[in-house]
Amino acid sequence: MALDIKICGLKTEAALASAIDGGASHVGFIFFPKSPRNVTPQEAGRLRALARGRAKAVAVTVDADDAFLDAIVDAMQPDMLQLHGSEKPERVAQVKARHALPVMKAFAIHDASDLARIGPYRGVADRFLFDAKPPPGSELPGGNGVRFDWTILAGLDAGVDYMLSGGLDAANIAEALRLANPPGIDISSGVESEPGVKDTALIEAFFKAVAAARDDRAA
């Protein structure tokens, strides 16, 4: 089964090149001023141009209004929008219609009961992203480097398309793939030397760990 891999929170050409060369299917750019990974629409547009035809570019926003989304889409021309805030199903549908782009809706997960919240979004969002709930005091909805119990994802309907996020790194990706068998994975802080600073060596190590884990499962 194909595995989508998204490297999120990219800010530099070197990190983008490392992600694409490693085999990323998706590259993510974050538009949230409180995040150390925040970029402007113009910065993302320049990097997105380098990824065109090689990886799908995802614009990550948090409860963004129409004006901000318009600016992002105009400058970056993303392949997908990721809504990482408290957007309701109606807002997801509105964003899809306004921009004619697929939308991935993120959910903060702690236990199995949190998965029930996706119900009203099924058939509206094109894909889901399951991230760990932020630790107390964090102002970031994602990129906190914490994980949740991946075994609860085994109870999802087979037709639910999602990316697994939250606390992934080279050391635990084999466990994550074994326990959850997700159709996609998303990593940000797990390939950083410090918050917001992608490390090309860590990106390379992550892709090697993914390949090794998949080889072991296929053996």
Coordinates of N, CA and C in Angstrom, one line a residue:
M1 N 0.8 -1.2 0.0 CA 0.0 0.0 0.0 C 0.9 1.2 0.0
A2 N 0.5 2.2 -0.8 CA 1.3 3.4 -0.9 C 1.1 4.2 0.4
L3 N 2.2 4.8 0.9 CA 2.2 5.6 2.1 C 2.5 7.0 1.8
D4 N 1.5 7.9 2.1 CA 1.8 9.3 1.9 C 2.6 9.9 3.0
I5 N 3.6 10.7 2.8 CA 4.5 11.2 3.8 C 4.5 12.7 3.6
K6 N 4.1 13.4 4.7 CA 4.1 14.9 4.6 C 5.1 15.4 5.6
I7 N 6.1 16.3 5.1 CA 7.0 17.0 6.0 C 6.4 18.4 6.1
C8 N 6.1 18.8 7.4 CA 5.3 20.0 7.6 C 6.2 21.1 8.3
G9 N 5.8 22.3 8.1 CA 6.5 23.4 8.7 C 7.8 23.8 8.1
L10 N 7.8 23.6 6.7 CA 9.1 23.9 6.0 C 9.2 25.4 5.8
K11 N 10.5 25.9 5.9 CA 10.8 27.3 5.8 C 12.0 27.6 4.9
T12 N 12.8 26.6 4.5 CA 14.0 26.9 3.8 C 14.1 26.0 2.5
E13 N 14.9 26.4 1.6 CA 15.1 25.6 0.4 C 15.8 24.3 0.7
A14 N 16.7 24.4 1.6 CA 17.5 23.2 1.9 C 16.6 22.1 2.6
A15 N 15.7 22.5 3.5 CA 14.8 21.5 4.1 C 13.8 21.0 3.1
L16 N 13.3 21.9 2.2 CA 12.3 21.5 1.2 C 13.0 20.4 0.3
A17 N 14.2 20.7 -0.2 CA 14.9 19.8 -1.1 C 15.1 18.4 -0.4
S18 N 15.5 18.5 0.9 CA 15.7 17.2 1.6 C 14.5 16.4 1.7
A19 N 13.3 17.1 2.0 CA 12.1 16.4 2.1 C 11.7 15.8 0.8
I20 N 11.8 16.5 -0.3 CA 11.4 16.0 -1.6 C 12.3 14.9 -2.1
D21 N 13.6 15.1 -1.9 CA 14.6 14.1 -2.3 C 14.4 12.8 -1.5
G22 N 13.9 12.9 -0.3 CA 13.7 11.7 0.6 C 12.5 11.0 0.2
G23 N 11.6 11.6 -0.5 CA 10.4 10.9 -1.0 C 9.1 11.4 -0.4
A24 N 9.1 12.7 0.1 CA 7.8 13.2 0.6 C 6.8 13.4 -0.5
S25 N 5.6 12.9 -0.2 CA 4.5 13.1 -1.2 C 3.8 14.5 -1.0
H26 N 3.9 15.0 0.2 CA 3.3 16.3 0.5 C 4.3 17.1 1.3
V27 N 4.3 18.4 1.1 CA 5.1 19.4 1.9 C 4.2 20.5 2.4
G28 N 4.4 20.8 3.7 CA 3.4 21.7 4.4 C 4.0 23.0 4.8
F29 N 3.2 24.1 4.6 CA 3.7 25.4 5.0 C 2.7 26.0 6.0
I30 N 3.1 26.5 7.1 CA 2.3 26.9 8.2 C 2.1 28.4 8.2
F31 N 0.8 28.8 8.3 CA 0.4 30.2 8.4 C -0.2 30.4 9.7
F32 N 0.6 30.6 10.8 CA 0.0 30.8 12.1 C 1.1 31.6 12.9
P33 N 0.9 32.9 13.1 CA 2.0 33.7 13.7 C 2.6 33.2 15.0
K34 N 1.8 32.5 15.8 CA 2.4 32.0 17.1 C 3.3 30.8 16.9
S35 N 3.4 30.3 15.7 CA 4.2 29.1 15.5 C 5.6 29.5 15.0
P36 N 6.6 28.8 15.5 CA 8.0 29.1 15.1 C 8.2 28.7 13.6
R37 N 7.2 28.0 13.0 CA 7.3 27.5 11.6 C 6.5 28.5 10.7
N38 N 6.0 29.6 11.2 CA 5.2 30.5 10.5 C 6.0 31.0 9.3
V39 N 5.3 31.1 8.1 CA 5.8 31.7 6.9 C 4.8 32.7 6.4
T40 N 5.2 33.6 5.5 CA 4.3 34.5 4.8 C 3.8 33.8 3.6
P41 N 2.7 34.3 3.0 CA 2.2 33.7 1.8 C 3.2 33.8 0.7
Q42 N 4.0 34.9 0.7 CA 5.0 35.1 -0.4 C 6.2 34.1 -0.2
E43 N 6.6 33.9 1.0 CA 7.7 33.0 1.3 C 7.2 31.6 0.8
A44 N 6.0 31.2 1.2 CA 5.5 29.9 0.9 C 5.4 29.7 -0.7
G45 N 5.0 30.8 -1.3 CA 4.8 30.8 -2.8 C 6.2 30.5 -3.5
R46 N 7.2 31.1 -3.0 CA 8.5 30.9 -3.6 C 9.0 29.4 -3.4
L47 N 8.8 28.9 -2.2 CA 9.2 27.5 -1.9 C 8.2 26.5 -2.7
R48 N 7.0 26.9 -2.7 CA 6.0 26.0 -3.4 C 6.4 25.8 -4.9
A49 N 6.9 26.9 -5.5 CA 7.3 26.8 -6.9 C 8.4 25.8 -7.1
L50 N 9.2 25.6 -6.1 CA 10.3 24.6 -6.2 C 9.8 23.2 -6.1
A51 N 8.6 23.1 -5.5 CA 8.1 21.7 -5.2 C 7.1 21.3 -6.3
R52 N 6.7 22.3 -7.2 CA 5.7 22.0 -8.2 C 6.0 20.8 -9.1
G53 N 5.1 19.9 -9.2 CA 5.3 18.7 -10.0 C 6.1 17.6 -9.3
R54 N 6.5 17.8 -8.0 CA 7.4 16.9 -7.3 C 6.7 16.4 -6.0
A55 N 6.0 17.3 -5.4 CA 5.2 17.0 -4.2 C 4.0 17.9 -4.1
K56 N 3.0 17.5 -3.4 CA 1.8 18.3 -3.2 C 2.0 19.3 -2.1
A57 N 1.7 20.5 -2.4 CA 1.9 21.6 -1.4 C 0.6 21.8 -0.6
V58 N 0.8 21.8 0.7 CA -0.3 22.0 1.7 C -0.2 23.3 2.5
A59 N -1.2 24.1 2.5 CA -1.2 25.3 3.2 C -2.0 25.0 4.5
V60 N -1.3 25.2 5.7 CA -1.8 24.9 7.0 C -2.3 26.2 7.7
T61 N -3.6 26.3 8.0 CA -4.1 27.5 8.7 C -4.9 27.1 10.0
V62 N -5.1 28.1 10.8 CA -5.8 27.9 12.1 C -6.9 28.9 12.2
D63 N -8.1 28.5 11.9 CA -9.3 29.4 12.0 C -9.0 30.7 11.2
A64 N -8.5 30.6 10.0 CA -8.2 31.7 9.1 C -9.5 32.2 8.5
D65 N -9.6 33.6 8.3 CA -10.7 34.2 7.7 C -10.6 34.1 6.2
D66 N -11.6 34.5 5.5 CA -11.6 34.5 4.0 C -10.5 35.3 3.4
A67 N -10.2 36.5 4.0 CA -9.2 37.4 3.4 C -7.8 36.8 3.5
F68 N -7.5 36.1 4.6 CA -6.2 35.5 4.8 C -6.1 34.3 3.9
L69 N -7.1 33.5 3.8 CA -7.1 32.3 2.9 C -7.0 32.8 1.4
D70 N -7.6 33.8 1.1 CA -7.5 34.4 -0.3 C -6.1 34.8 -0.6
A71 N -5.4 35.4 0.4 CA -4.0 35.9 0.2 C -3.1 34.7 0.0
I72 N -3.3 33.7 0.9 CA -2.5 32.5 0.8 C -2.6 31.7 -0.5
V73 N -3.9 31.5 -0.9 CA -4.1 30.8 -2.2 C -3.6 31.6 -3.4
D74 N -3.8 32.9 -3.4 CA -3.3 33.7 -4.5 C -1.8 33.7 -4.6
A75 N -1.1 33.8 -3.5 CA 0.4 33.8 -3.5 C 1.1 32.5 -3.6
M76 N 0.4 31.5 -3.0 CA 1.1 30.1 -2.9 C 0.6 29.1 -4.0
Q77 N -0.7 29.2 -4.3 CA -1.3 28.3 -5.2 C -1.1 26.8 -4.7
P78 N -1.6 26.6 -3.5 CA -1.5 25.2 -2.9 C -2.3 24.2 -3.6
D79 N -1.9 22.9 -3.4 CA -2.7 21.8 -3.9 C -3.8 21.4 -2.9
M80 N -3.6 21.8 -1.6 CA -4.6 21.4 -0.6 C -4.5 22.4 0.5
L81 N -5.6 22.6 1.2 CA -5.7 23.4 2.4 C -5.9 22.5 3.6
Q82 N -5.2 22.8 4.7 CA -5.3 22.0 5.9 C -5.8 23.0 7.0
L83 N -7.0 22.6 7.5 CA -7.6 23.5 8.5 C -7.4 22.8 9.9
H84 N -6.6 23.5 10.7 CA -6.1 23.0 12.0 C -6.7 23.7 13.2
G85 N -7.8 24.4 13.0 CA -8.4 25.1 14.1 C -9.7 24.4 14.5
S86 N -10.7 25.2 14.9 CA -12.0 24.7 15.4 C -13.1 24.8 14.3
E87 N -12.6 24.7 13.1 CA -13.6 24.9 12.0 C -14.7 23.9 12.0
K88 N -15.9 24.3 11.9 CA -17.1 23.4 11.8 C -17.3 22.9 10.4
P89 N -18.1 21.8 10.3 CA -18.3 21.2 8.9 C -18.7 22.3 7.9
E90 N -19.6 23.2 8.3 CA -20.1 24.2 7.4 C -18.9 25.1 6.9
R91 N -18.0 25.4 7.8 CA -16.8 26.2 7.4 C -15.9 25.4 6.4
V92 N -15.8 24.2 6.7 CA -15.0 23.3 5.7 C -15.6 23.3 4.3
A93 N -16.9 23.2 4.3 CA -17.6 23.2 3.0 C -17.5 24.5 2.3
Q94 N -17.5 25.6 3.1 CA -17.4 26.9 2.5 C -16.0 27.2 1.9
V95 N -15.0 26.7 2.7 CA -13.6 26.9 2.2 C -13.4 26.1 0.9
K96 N -13.9 24.9 0.9 CA -13.8 24.1 -0.3 C -14.4 24.7 -1.5
A97 N -15.6 25.2 -1.3 CA -16.4 25.8 -2.4 C -15.7 27.1 -2.9
R98 N -15.2 27.9 -2.0 CA -14.6 29.2 -2.3 C -13.3 29.1 -3.1
H99 N -12.5 28.0 -2.8 CA -11.2 27.9 -3.4 C -11.1 26.7 -4.4
A100 N -12.1 25.9 -4.4 CA -12.1 24.7 -5.3 C -10.8 23.9 -5.1
L101 N -10.5 23.7 -3.8 CA -9.4 22.9 -3.4 C -9.8 21.8 -2.4
P102 N -9.1 20.7 -2.4 CA -9.4 19.7 -1.4 C -9.0 20.2 0.0
V103 N -9.7 19.8 1.0 CA -9.4 20.2 2.4 C -9.1 19.1 3.3
M104 N -8.1 19.2 4.1 CA -7.8 18.2 5.1 C -8.1 18.9 6.5
K105 N -8.9 18.2 7.3 CA -9.3 18.8 8.6 C -8.6 18.0 9.7
A106 N -8.0 18.8 10.5 CA -7.2 18.2 11.6 C -8.0 18.1 12.9
F107 N -7.8 17.1 13.6 CA -8.4 16.8 14.9 C -7.4 16.5 16.0
A108 N -7.6 17.1 17.2 CA -6.7 16.8 18.3 C -7.3 15.5 19.0
I109 N -6.4 14.5 19.2 CA -6.9 13.2 19.7 C -6.2 12.9 21.0
H110 N -7.0 12.4 21.9 CA -6.4 11.9 23.2 C -6.8 10.5 23.4
D111 N -8.1 10.2 23.2 CA -8.6 8.8 23.4 C -9.6 8.5 22.3
A112 N -10.1 7.3 22.3 CA -11.0 6.8 21.2 C -12.2 7.7 21.1
S113 N -12.7 8.2 22.1 CA -14.0 9.0 22.0 C -13.8 10.3 21.1
D114 N -12.5 10.7 21.0 CA -12.3 11.9 20.2 C -12.5 11.6 18.7
L115 N -12.3 10.3 18.3 CA -12.5 10.0 16.9 C -13.9 10.1 16.5
A116 N -14.9 10.1 17.4 CA -16.3 10.2 17.1 C -16.6 11.6 16.5
R117 N -15.7 12.6 16.8 CA -16.0 13.9 16.3 C -15.9 14.1 14.8
I118 N -15.3 13.1 14.1 CA -15.1 13.2 12.7 C -16.4 13.0 11.9
G119 N -17.4 12.4 12.6 CA -18.6 12.0 11.9 C -19.2 13.0 11.0
P120 N -19.5 14.2 11.6 CA -20.2 15.3 10.8 C -19.3 15.8 9.6
Y121 N -18.0 15.5 9.7 CA -17.1 16.0 8.6 C -16.9 15.0 7.5
R122 N -17.4 13.7 7.7 CA -17.2 12.7 6.6 C -18.1 13.1 5.4
G123 N -17.5 13.0 4.3 CA -18.2 13.5 3.1 C -18.0 15.0 2.8
V124 N -17.4 15.7 3.8 CA -17.2 17.1 3.6 C -15.7 17.4 3.5
A125 N -14.9 17.0 4.5 CA -13.5 17.1 4.4 C -13.0 15.9 3.4
D126 N -11.9 16.2 2.7 CA -11.4 15.2 1.8 C -10.5 14.2 2.5
R127 N -9.9 14.7 3.6 CA -9.0 13.8 4.4 C -8.9 14.4 5.8
F128 N -8.5 13.5 6.7 CA -8.4 14.0 8.1 C -6.9 13.9 8.5
L129 N -6.6 14.7 9.5 CA -5.3 14.6 10.1 C -5.5 14.4 11.6
F130 N -4.9 13.4 12.2 CA -5.1 13.1 13.6 C -3.8 13.4 14.3
D131 N -3.9 14.5 15.2 CA -2.7 14.9 15.9 C -3.0 14.8 17.4
A132 N -2.0 14.7 18.2 CA -2.2 14.6 19.7 C -2.7 16.0 20.2
K133 N -3.5 15.9 21.3 CA -4.0 17.1 21.9 C -2.8 17.9 22.5
P134 N -2.7 19.2 22.4 CA -1.6 20.0 22.8 C -1.4 19.8 24.4
P135 N -0.2 19.9 24.9 CA 0.0 19.8 26.3 C -0.5 21.1 26.9
P136 N -0.9 21.1 28.2 CA -1.3 22.3 28.9 C -0.4 23.5 28.7
G137 N -1.0 24.6 28.4 CA -0.2 25.8 28.3 C 0.3 26.1 26.9
S138 N 0.2 25.1 26.0 CA 0.7 25.3 24.6 C -0.3 26.2 23.8
E139 N 0.3 27.1 23.0 CA -0.5 27.9 22.2 C -0.6 27.4 20.8
L140 N 0.1 26.2 20.5 CA 0.1 25.7 19.2 C -0.8 24.5 19.1
P141 N -1.7 24.4 18.1 CA -2.6 23.3 17.9 C -1.9 22.0 17.4
G142 N -0.6 22.2 16.9 CA 0.2 21.1 16.4 C 1.6 21.4 16.5
G143 N 2.5 20.4 16.2 CA 3.9 20.7 16.2 C 4.4 20.7 17.6
N144 N 3.8 20.0 18.5 CA 4.2 20.0 19.9 C 5.1 18.8 20.3
G145 N 5.2 17.9 19.4 CA 6.1 16.7 19.7 C 5.5 15.7 20.6
V146 N 4.2 15.7 20.8 CA 3.6 14.7 21.7 C 2.8 13.8 20.9
R147 N 2.6 12.6 21.4 CA 1.9 11.5 20.7 C 0.7 11.1 21.5
F148 N -0.2 10.3 20.8 CA -1.4 9.7 21.5 C -1.3 8.2 21.3
D149 N -2.3 7.5 21.9 CA -2.3 6.1 21.8 C -2.7 5.7 20.4
W150 N -1.7 5.3 19.6 CA -2.0 4.9 18.2 C -2.9 3.7 18.0
T151 N -3.0 2.9 19.0 CA -3.8 1.6 18.8 C -5.3 1.9 18.6
I152 N -5.7 3.1 19.1 CA -7.1 3.4 18.9 C -7.5 3.6 17.5
L153 N -6.6 3.9 16.6 CA -6.9 4.1 15.2 C -7.3 2.8 14.5
A154 N -7.0 1.6 15.1 CA -7.3 0.4 14.5 C -8.9 0.2 14.5
G155 N -9.6 1.0 15.3 CA -11.0 0.9 15.3 C -11.7 1.7 14.2
L156 N -11.0 2.5 13.4 CA -11.6 3.3 12.4 C -12.1 2.5 11.3
D157 N -13.2 3.0 10.6 CA -13.7 2.4 9.4 C -12.5 2.4 8.3
A158 N -12.5 1.3 7.6 CA -11.5 1.2 6.5 C -11.5 2.3 5.5
G159 N -12.6 2.9 5.4 CA -12.8 4.0 4.4 C -12.3 5.4 4.8
V160 N -11.9 5.5 6.1 CA -11.4 6.8 6.6 C -10.0 7.1 6.1
D161 N -9.9 8.1 5.3 CA -8.5 8.5 4.8 C -7.9 9.5 5.7
Y162 N -6.8 9.3 6.2 CA -6.2 10.2 7.2 C -4.7 10.2 7.2
M163 N -4.1 11.2 7.8 CA -2.7 11.2 8.1 C -2.5 11.2 9.6
L164 N -1.5 10.4 10.1 CA -1.2 10.3 11.5 C -0.1 11.3 11.8
S165 N -0.3 12.1 12.8 CA 0.7 13.1 13.2 C 0.8 13.1 14.7
G166 N 1.8 13.8 15.2 CA 2.0 14.0 16.7 C 3.1 13.1 17.2
G167 N 4.3 13.7 17.5 CA 5.3 13.0 18.2 C 6.1 12.0 17.3
L168 N 5.9 11.9 16.1 CA 6.6 11.0 15.2 C 8.1 11.4 15.1
D169 N 8.9 10.4 15.0 CA 10.3 10.6 14.7 C 10.9 9.3 14.2
A170 N 12.2 9.3 13.9 CA 12.9 8.1 13.3 C 12.8 6.9 14.3
A171 N 12.9 7.2 15.6 CA 12.9 6.2 16.6 C 11.6 5.4 16.8
N172 N 10.5 6.1 16.5 CA 9.2 5.4 16.8 C 8.3 5.2 15.6
I173 N 8.8 5.6 14.4 CA 7.9 5.5 13.2 C 7.6 4.0 12.9
A174 N 8.5 3.1 13.2 CA 8.2 1.7 12.9 C 7.0 1.2 13.8
E175 N 7.0 1.6 15.1 CA 5.9 1.3 16.0 C 4.6 1.9 15.5
A176 N 4.7 3.2 15.1 CA 3.5 3.8 14.6 C 2.9 3.1 13.4
L177 N 3.7 2.7 12.5 CA 3.2 2.0 11.3 C 2.7 0.7 11.6
R178 N 3.3 0.0 12.6 CA 2.8 -1.3 13.0 C 1.5 -1.2 13.7
L179 N 1.3 -0.3 14.6 CA 0.1 -0.2 15.4 C -1.1 0.4 14.7
A180 N -0.8 1.4 13.9 CA -1.9 2.1 13.3 C -2.1 1.8 11.8
N181 N -1.0 1.4 11.1 CA -1.1 1.2 9.7 C -1.8 2.3 8.9
P182 N -1.3 3.6 9.1 CA -2.0 4.7 8.5 C -1.8 4.8 7.1
P183 N -2.7 5.4 6.3 CA -2.5 5.7 4.9 C -1.5 6.8 4.7
G184 N -1.3 7.7 5.7 CA -0.4 8.8 5.5 C 0.2 9.2 6.9
I185 N 1.4 9.8 6.9 CA 2.0 10.2 8.1 C 2.5 11.7 7.9
D186 N 2.5 12.4 9.0 CA 2.9 13.8 8.9 C 3.8 14.1 10.1
I187 N 5.0 14.7 9.7 CA 6.0 15.0 10.8 C 6.5 16.4 10.6
S188 N 6.7 17.0 11.8 CA 7.3 18.4 11.8 C 8.4 18.5 12.8
S189 N 8.0 18.6 14.1 CA 9.1 18.8 15.2 C 10.0 17.6 15.3
G190 N 9.6 16.4 14.8 CA 10.5 15.2 14.9 C 11.7 15.2 14.0
V191 N 11.7 16.2 13.1 CA 12.9 16.4 12.2 C 13.5 17.8 12.3
E192 N 13.4 18.3 13.6 CA 14.0 19.6 13.9 C 15.1 19.5 14.9
S193 N 16.1 20.4 14.8 CA 17.1 20.5 15.8 C 16.7 21.4 16.9
E194 N 15.8 22.3 16.6 CA 15.1 23.2 17.6 C 13.8 23.6 17.0
P195 N 12.9 24.1 17.8 CA 11.6 24.5 17.3 C 11.7 25.4 16.0
G196 N 11.1 24.9 14.9 CA 11.1 25.7 13.7 C 12.3 25.6 12.8
V197 N 13.3 24.8 13.3 CA 14.5 24.7 12.5 C 14.7 23.2 12.0
K198 N 14.3 23.0 10.7 CA 14.4 21.6 10.2 C 15.9 21.2 10.0
D199 N 16.2 20.0 10.3 CA 17.5 19.4 10.2 C 17.6 18.4 9.1
T200 N 18.3 18.7 8.0 CA 18.3 17.8 6.9 C 18.8 16.4 7.2
A201 N 19.7 16.3 8.2 CA 20.2 15.0 8.6 C 19.0 14.2 9.3
L202 N 18.2 14.9 10.1 CA 17.1 14.2 10.7 C 16.0 13.9 9.7
I203 N 15.8 14.7 8.7 CA 14.9 14.3 7.6 C 15.3 13.1 6.9
E204 N 16.6 13.0 6.6 CA 17.1 11.9 5.9 C 17.0 10.6 6.8
A205 N 17.3 10.8 8.1 CA 17.2 9.6 9.0 C 15.8 9.1 9.1
F206 N 14.8 10.1 9.1 CA 13.4 9.7 9.2 C 13.0 8.8 8.0
F207 N 13.4 9.3 6.8 CA 13.0 8.5 5.6 C 13.7 7.2 5.6
K208 N 14.9 7.1 6.0 CA 15.5 5.8 6.1 C 14.8 4.9 7.1
A209 N 14.3 5.4 8.2 CA 13.6 4.6 9.2 C 12.3 4.1 8.7
V210 N 11.6 5.0 7.9 CA 10.3 4.6 7.3 C 10.6 3.5 6.3
A211 N 11.6 3.6 5.5 CA 11.9 2.5 4.5 C 12.3 1.2 5.2
A212 N 13.0 1.3 6.3 CA 13.4 0.1 7.0 C 12.2 -0.6 7.6
A213 N 11.3 0.2 8.2 CA 10.1 -0.3 8.8 C 9.2 -1.0 7.8
R214 N 9.1 -0.4 6.6 CA 8.2 -1.0 5.6 C 8.9 -2.3 5.0
D215 N 10.2 -2.3 4.9 CA 10.8 -3.5 4.5 C 10.6 -4.6 5.5
D216 N 10.7 -4.3 6.8 CA 10.5 -5.3 7.8 C 9.1 -5.9 7.8
R217 N 8.1 -5.0 7.5 CA 6.7 -5.5 7.5 C 6.5 -6.3 6.2
A218 N 7.2 -6.0 5.2 CA 7.0 -6.8 3.9 C 7.7 -8.1 3.9
A219 N 8.7 -8.3 4.8 CA 9.5 -9.5 4.8 C 8.6 -10.7 5.4

